[in-house]
Structure formats: structure tokens, C-alpha cells
Amino acid sequence: MFGCGAVAQLVLSEGSHGMFLTVNFAFGFAATLGILVCGQVSGGHLNPTVTFALCILGREPWRKFPVYFLFQTIGAFLGSGIIFGMYFDALWEFRKGSLIVVGENATAGIFATYPSNHLSLVNGFFDQMIGTAALIVCILAIVDPYNNPIPRGLEAFTVGFVVLVIGLSMGFNSGYAVNPARDLGPRLFTAIAGWGSEVFTANDYWFFVPIFAPFFGAVVGVLVYQLMVGFHVEGEARDRGETVAREEKERLKLSNVTEKNEMA
């Protein structure tokens, strides 16, 4: 909701009330606030690719994945509806009420992501895959109990910072959805609200890219993190635990021998 609102201000004011930087800050802080609001209830699952990655690692049961994906999409759908209602008059005033999907006066991009003119489907798929992989690597590092721990209470701010950095460095091509629910929910809303089925067919059926590519990126992110970091820190923690257990066993053995000698 906050991110789409920032895009709406930028587009509908024709740049007088926003810029690329403010949009990225809005999405970053939106992620932080979302996690702070629902973190104690669901663990702050705002992105189905994150849930998917945690399911791959066995940290979440697979039965949660479709449920979270559904309600993440519904949440994004409702958030788009709120922004549509808030800027309803501005949307109709902008270019005299023409609801255009792509082109110079397009407004569908306020809600869902669309590629820049230079971007091909293949490059777009790679863009979404790499952006999501970067997101997953960073989030796994943040939530990994064996890695450098984030101070309690700052996890949400750290995730928001990650979203901000990805937006600032990877947002030019197609708006860095890196979240299938964030794209699908608003796209469904715009199809119903007046933009029509073109939201699915535009740019050679672009809508498939931000829905499917992030899941491939999640797999890449999990593999990269586990191979480069996860397996190593888990192994070190396991070795430390075995060393402590062995020392404790030796201490108990020595204590029993001492007690027997004293009794003798």
C-alpha cells in the first residue's frame, strides 16, 4: 500500500510530489512496518518467495506456503484498492480519465510492475531472478541463528534496508517486484478496476515474469547462501556443541572418579 502510494504520487503529480528515491524509501519502510505489525503473528511473511525458501530449508512446513501465498496476494489486492480509492479523483483527472496500461500516459504501473522499453522477457526473467536471489541471501543471513546475530528488534529494519538497497540498485529495468504476491494482487485489481485484460497481455504477457521468476531466484538464493555460508556456520556450531558436550562428559567422569577416591 505505501509503496504503490508513493508511485501514485510520483506518476499523478508528474514528478512534483516524488522521485525514484522516495519510491524506494516507501517500499523499504513498508517492508519494515509490515514485519513490525505482523511479525509476532506470522513471522512477518510478506513475500511468498521468502516462505518458499524457508520451506525448502525445512524451517516452515509446506502446508503453510499456499495459505501464506493466498493471503499475501489478497493483502496486496486490498492495498491496491485502498490506493485506488485514495487517488480516484487524481486518476480520473490525469490525462482526462484514460486508464492506460502501457505507453506514455500509462497508470497501470502505479500498481503492478511493467518492463522498461529496452527490456526483453529473457533479460526481465534474469532481472527478477537475481533480484530475488539477492533478497533471499540477505534475509537468510538475517534470520540464521548460527550467523552474526542481528540485535533483537532490529530484524525488521534490516529487512527494510535490504529492500531499499535492491530497489536503488536493481529497480530500473522493471520496478523490482521480487515478490509474486506484490505483483499479482495489484494486477488482478487493475484488471477488475478498469484497465482490463491488457494488464495480462501487455509486453508479450510480461505478467508471467514477476510471478514465476522470483521463485527460481529463491532457489538460487537458498543454494548460494547454504553453499557459501549456511553449511559452514552450521558445521562450526555443531562442532562447538560436540566439543562442549565432550568436555562436559570428561568433567563428569573426572568428578565421579574424584568422589570414588574420596570415599575410598
mmCIF file of N, CA, C and O in Angstrom, residues 69-123:
data_model
loop_
_atom_site.group_PDB
_atom_site.id
_atom_site.type_symbol
_atom_site.label_atom_id
_atom_site.label_comp_id
_atom_site.label_asym_id
_atom_site.label_seq_id
_atom_site.Cartn_x
_atom_site.Cartn_y
_atom_site.Cartn_z
ATOM 1 N N PHE A 69 0.730 -17.599 0.589
ATOM 2 C CA PHE A 69 0.724 -17.020 -0.756
ATOM 3 C C PHE A 69 -0.643 -16.410 -1.060
ATOM 4 O O PHE A 69 -0.750 -15.287 -1.584
ATOM 5 N N LEU A 70 -1.692 -17.129 -0.719
ATOM 6 C CA LEU A 70 -3.044 -16.647 -0.973
ATOM 7 C C LEU A 70 -3.315 -15.339 -0.237
ATOM 8 O O LEU A 70 -3.777 -14.356 -0.837
ATOM 9 N N PHE A 71 -3.008 -15.317 1.049
ATOM 10 C CA PHE A 71 -3.349 -14.130 1.830
ATOM 11 C C PHE A 71 -2.379 -12.980 1.597
ATOM 12 O O PHE A 71 -2.757 -11.807 1.758
ATOM 13 N N GLN A 72 -1.150 -13.278 1.206
ATOM 14 C CA GLN A 72 -0.243 -12.207 0.781
ATOM 15 C C GLN A 72 -0.779 -11.532 -0.478
ATOM 16 O O GLN A 72 -0.728 -10.307 -0.610
ATOM 17 N N THR A 73 -1.310 -12.333 -1.401
ATOM 18 C CA THR A 73 -1.884 -11.797 -2.630
ATOM 19 C C THR A 73 -3.147 -10.999 -2.338
ATOM 20 O O THR A 73 -3.361 -9.912 -2.904
ATOM 21 N N ILE A 74 -3.981 -11.511 -1.446
ATOM 22 C CA ILE A 74 -5.194 -10.781 -1.066
ATOM 23 C C ILE A 74 -4.832 -9.451 -0.413
ATOM 24 O O ILE A 74 -5.455 -8.405 -0.681
ATOM 25 N N GLY A 75 -3.820 -9.472 0.440
ATOM 26 C CA GLY A 75 -3.381 -8.237 1.087
ATOM 27 C C GLY A 75 -2.919 -7.202 0.081
ATOM 28 O O GLY A 75 -3.255 -6.012 0.194
ATOM 29 N N ALA A 76 -2.142 -7.643 -0.917
ATOM 30 C CA ALA A 76 -1.672 -6.726 -1.959
ATOM 31 C C ALA A 76 -2.848 -6.207 -2.791
ATOM 32 O O ALA A 76 -2.874 -5.036 -3.189
ATOM 33 N N PHE A 77 -3.811 -7.078 -3.047
ATOM 34 C CA PHE A 77 -5.019 -6.688 -3.789
ATOM 35 C C PHE A 77 -5.774 -5.588 -3.037
ATOM 36 O O PHE A 77 -6.150 -4.559 -3.614
ATOM 37 N N LEU A 78 -5.977 -5.791 -1.747
ATOM 38 C CA LEU A 78 -6.713 -4.816 -0.940
ATOM 39 C C LEU A 78 -5.934 -3.512 -0.800
ATOM 40 O O LEU A 78 -6.523 -2.419 -0.819
ATOM 41 N N GLY A 79 -4.604 -3.616 -0.664
ATOM 42 C CA GLY A 79 -3.782 -2.415 -0.590
ATOM 43 C C GLY A 79 -3.899 -1.579 -1.848
ATOM 44 O O GLY A 79 -3.976 -0.341 -1.792
ATOM 45 N N SER A 80 -3.940 -2.238 -3.002
ATOM 46 C CA SER A 80 -4.130 -1.529 -4.267
ATOM 47 C C SER A 80 -5.490 -0.842 -4.310
ATOM 48 O O SER A 80 -5.623 0.278 -4.813
ATOM 49 N N GLY A 81 -6.498 -1.529 -3.780
ATOM 50 C CA GLY A 81 -7.833 -0.937 -3.743
ATOM 51 C C GLY A 81 -7.876 0.330 -2.907
ATOM 52 O O GLY A 81 -8.541 1.306 -3.260
ATOM 53 N N ILE A 82 -7.143 0.318 -1.800
ATOM 54 C CA ILE A 82 -7.102 1.500 -0.936
ATOM 55 C C ILE A 82 -6.448 2.675 -1.665
ATOM 56 O O ILE A 82 -6.952 3.811 -1.627
ATOM 57 N N ILE A 83 -5.335 2.408 -2.342
ATOM 58 C CA ILE A 83 -4.650 3.471 -3.082
ATOM 59 C C ILE A 83 -5.510 3.964 -4.242
ATOM 60 O O ILE A 83 -5.575 5.169 -4.526
ATOM 61 N N PHE A 84 -6.196 3.043 -4.906
ATOM 62 C CA PHE A 84 -7.102 3.435 -5.998
ATOM 63 C C PHE A 84 -8.185 4.369 -5.482
ATOM 64 O O PHE A 84 -8.508 5.391 -6.103
ATOM 65 N N GLY A 85 -8.767 4.025 -4.333
ATOM 66 C CA GLY A 85 -9.796 4.883 -3.760
ATOM 67 C C GLY A 85 -9.248 6.214 -3.297
ATOM 68 O O GLY A 85 -9.884 7.264 -3.477
ATOM 69 N N MET A 86 -8.065 6.197 -2.715
ATOM 70 C CA MET A 86 -7.471 7.438 -2.212
ATOM 71 C C MET A 86 -7.155 8.417 -3.341
ATOM 72 O O MET A 86 -7.340 9.632 -3.202
ATOM 73 N N TYR A 87 -6.683 7.887 -4.473
ATOM 74 C CA TYR A 87 -6.287 8.744 -5.596
ATOM 75 C C TYR A 87 -7.271 8.648 -6.765
ATOM 76 O O TYR A 87 -6.897 8.903 -7.906
ATOM 77 N N PHE A 88 -8.520 8.294 -6.455
ATOM 78 C CA PHE A 88 -9.514 8.099 -7.509
ATOM 79 C C PHE A 88 -9.693 9.362 -8.362
ATOM 80 O O PHE A 88 -9.637 9.320 -9.589
ATOM 81 N N ASP A 89 -9.882 10.496 -7.696
ATOM 82 C CA ASP A 89 -10.089 11.745 -8.439
ATOM 83 C C ASP A 89 -8.847 12.125 -9.241
ATOM 84 O O ASP A 89 -8.948 12.613 -10.375
ATOM 85 N N ALA A 90 -7.688 11.899 -8.654
ATOM 86 C CA ALA A 90 -6.446 12.229 -9.355
ATOM 87 C C ALA A 90 -6.253 11.337 -10.580
ATOM 88 O O ALA A 90 -5.771 11.795 -11.625
ATOM 89 N N LEU A 91 -6.638 10.073 -10.464
ATOM 90 C CA LEU A 91 -6.535 9.160 -11.605
ATOM 91 C C LEU A 91 -7.416 9.610 -12.754
ATOM 92 O O LEU A 91 -7.018 9.558 -13.921
ATOM 93 N N TRP A 92 -8.633 10.050 -12.437
ATOM 94 C CA TRP A 92 -9.548 10.485 -13.488
ATOM 95 C C TRP A 92 -9.163 11.848 -14.053
ATOM 96 O O TRP A 92 -9.423 12.152 -15.212
ATOM 97 N N GLU A 93 -8.525 12.664 -13.234
ATOM 98 C CA GLU A 93 -8.059 13.962 -13.720
ATOM 99 C C GLU A 93 -6.827 13.821 -14.608
ATOM 100 O O GLU A 93 -6.633 14.579 -15.564
ATOM 101 N N PHE A 94 -6.005 12.815 -14.282
ATOM 102 C CA PHE A 94 -4.773 12.591 -15.035
ATOM 103 C C PHE A 94 -5.118 12.137 -16.455
ATOM 104 O O PHE A 94 -5.719 11.098 -16.673
ATOM 105 N N ARG A 95 -4.718 12.875 -17.421
ATOM 106 C CA ARG A 95 -4.985 12.587 -18.832
ATOM 107 C C ARG A 95 -6.472 12.337 -19.093
ATOM 108 O O ARG A 95 -6.849 11.468 -19.865
ATOM 109 N N LYS A 96 -7.305 13.076 -18.347
ATOM 110 C CA LYS A 96 -8.756 13.055 -18.557
ATOM 111 C C LYS A 96 -9.382 11.673 -18.385
ATOM 112 O O LYS A 96 -10.274 11.262 -19.116
ATOM 113 N N GLY A 97 -8.884 10.931 -17.406
ATOM 114 C CA GLY A 97 -9.530 9.689 -17.016
ATOM 115 C C GLY A 97 -9.246 8.481 -17.873
ATOM 116 O O GLY A 97 -9.951 7.478 -17.766
ATOM 117 N N SER A 98 -8.231 8.541 -18.714
ATOM 118 C CA SER A 98 -7.906 7.382 -19.544
ATOM 119 C C SER A 98 -7.081 6.387 -18.717
ATOM 120 O O SER A 98 -6.013 6.731 -18.218
ATOM 121 N N LEU A 99 -7.600 5.179 -18.568
ATOM 122 C CA LEU A 99 -6.884 4.138 -17.827
ATOM 123 C C LEU A 99 -6.049 3.337 -18.824
ATOM 124 O O LEU A 99 -6.535 2.405 -19.451
ATOM 125 N N ILE A 100 -4.794 3.722 -18.940
ATOM 126 C CA ILE A 100 -3.905 3.158 -19.948
ATOM 127 C C ILE A 100 -2.920 2.208 -19.266
ATOM 128 O O ILE A 100 -2.387 2.512 -18.201
ATOM 129 N N VAL A 101 -2.682 1.071 -19.899
ATOM 130 C CA VAL A 101 -1.813 0.053 -19.303
ATOM 131 C C VAL A 101 -0.339 0.352 -19.584
ATOM 132 O O VAL A 101 0.489 0.378 -18.662
ATOM 133 N N VAL A 102 0.013 0.534 -20.843
ATOM 134 C CA VAL A 102 1.400 0.818 -21.205
ATOM 135 C C VAL A 102 1.440 2.021 -22.137
ATOM 136 O O VAL A 102 0.472 2.334 -22.825
ATOM 137 N N GLY A 103 2.577 2.683 -22.152
ATOM 138 C CA GLY A 103 2.714 3.848 -23.012
ATOM 139 C C GLY A 103 3.057 5.086 -22.209
ATOM 140 O O GLY A 103 3.288 5.036 -20.995
ATOM 141 N N GLU A 104 3.035 6.217 -22.897
ATOM 142 C CA GLU A 104 3.477 7.473 -22.280
ATOM 143 C C GLU A 104 2.615 7.886 -21.097
ATOM 144 O O GLU A 104 3.110 8.386 -20.096
ATOM 145 N N ASN A 105 1.330 7.690 -21.173
ATOM 146 C CA ASN A 105 0.403 8.132 -20.121
ATOM 147 C C ASN A 105 -0.152 6.969 -19.303
ATOM 148 O O ASN A 105 -1.250 7.069 -18.743
ATOM 149 N N ALA A 106 0.573 5.889 -19.238
ATOM 150 C CA ALA A 106 0.103 4.693 -18.532
ATOM 151 C C ALA A 106 0.009 4.939 -17.026
ATOM 152 O O ALA A 106 0.830 5.633 -16.437
ATOM 153 N N THR A 107 -1.006 4.348 -16.423
ATOM 154 C CA THR A 107 -1.176 4.426 -14.970
ATOM 155 C C THR A 107 -1.257 3.052 -14.303
ATOM 156 O O THR A 107 -1.248 2.968 -13.079
ATOM 157 N N ALA A 108 -1.320 1.986 -15.102
ATOM 158 C CA ALA A 108 -1.373 0.636 -14.514
ATOM 159 C C ALA A 108 -0.096 0.336 -13.744
ATOM 160 O O ALA A 108 -0.103 -0.439 -12.782
ATOM 161 N N GLY A 109 1.010 0.957 -14.143
ATOM 162 C CA GLY A 109 2.290 0.741 -13.460
ATOM 163 C C GLY A 109 2.336 1.312 -12.060
ATOM 164 O O GLY A 109 3.292 1.046 -11.322
ATOM 165 N N ILE A 110 1.330 2.088 -11.687
ATOM 166 C CA ILE A 110 1.238 2.531 -10.290
ATOM 167 C C ILE A 110 1.068 1.336 -9.371
ATOM 168 O O ILE A 110 1.568 1.328 -8.239
ATOM 169 N N PHE A 111 0.394 0.309 -9.858
ATOM 170 C CA PHE A 111 0.003 -0.811 -9.016
ATOM 171 C C PHE A 111 0.860 -2.055 -9.232
ATOM 172 O O PHE A 111 1.367 -2.639 -8.265
ATOM 173 N N ALA A 112 1.009 -2.500 -10.468
ATOM 174 C CA ALA A 112 1.819 -3.681 -10.778
ATOM 175 C C ALA A 112 3.064 -3.237 -11.545
ATOM 176 O O ALA A 112 3.191 -2.073 -11.923
ATOM 177 N N THR A 113 3.979 -4.155 -11.771
ATOM 178 C CA THR A 113 5.223 -3.809 -12.452
ATOM 179 C C THR A 113 5.131 -4.116 -13.949
ATOM 180 O O THR A 113 4.506 -5.095 -14.360
ATOM 181 N N TYR A 114 5.778 -3.277 -14.726
ATOM 182 C CA TYR A 114 5.852 -3.446 -16.176
ATOM 183 C C TYR A 114 7.282 -3.142 -16.610
ATOM 184 O O TYR A 114 7.966 -2.328 -15.981
ATOM 185 N N PRO A 115 7.748 -3.790 -17.688
ATOM 186 C CA PRO A 115 9.147 -3.612 -18.098
ATOM 187 C C PRO A 115 9.393 -2.276 -18.786
ATOM 188 O O PRO A 115 8.499 -1.710 -19.415
ATOM 189 N N SER A 116 10.626 -1.780 -18.674
ATOM 190 C CA SER A 116 11.032 -0.615 -19.451
ATOM 191 C C SER A 116 11.075 -0.996 -20.923
ATOM 192 O O SER A 116 11.119 -2.183 -21.276
ATOM 193 N N ASN A 117 11.077 -0.003 -21.789
ATOM 194 C CA ASN A 117 11.025 -0.258 -23.229
ATOM 195 C C ASN A 117 12.195 -1.102 -23.724
ATOM 196 O O ASN A 117 12.062 -1.854 -24.695
ATOM 197 N N HIS A 118 13.336 -0.993 -23.069
ATOM 198 C CA HIS A 118 14.526 -1.704 -23.538
ATOM 199 C C HIS A 118 14.557 -3.166 -23.111
ATOM 200 O O HIS A 118 15.383 -3.933 -23.598
ATOM 201 N N LEU A 119 13.684 -3.570 -22.206
ATOM 202 C CA LEU A 119 13.815 -4.871 -21.545
ATOM 203 C C LEU A 119 13.104 -5.979 -22.309
ATOM 204 O O LEU A 119 11.919 -5.880 -22.631
ATOM 205 N N SER A 120 13.829 -7.072 -22.563
ATOM 206 C CA SER A 120 13.241 -8.264 -23.174
ATOM 207 C C SER A 120 12.721 -9.193 -22.082
ATOM 208 O O SER A 120 13.046 -9.032 -20.897
ATOM 209 N N LEU A 121 11.937 -10.195 -22.472
ATOM 210 C CA LEU A 121 11.420 -11.156 -21.497
ATOM 211 C C LEU A 121 12.544 -11.943 -20.839
ATOM 212 O O LEU A 121 12.524 -12.194 -19.624
ATOM 213 N N VAL A 122 13.545 -12.332 -21.631
ATOM 214 C CA VAL A 122 14.665 -13.114 -21.087
ATOM 215 C C VAL A 122 15.455 -12.286 -20.090
ATOM 216 O O VAL A 122 15.776 -12.732 -18.980
ATOM 217 N N ASN A 123 15.780 -11.051 -20.465
ATOM 218 C CA ASN A 123 16.522 -10.174 -19.560
ATOM 219 C C ASN A 123 15.687 -9.860 -18.322
ATOM 220 O O ASN A 123 16.204 -9.777 -17.207
#
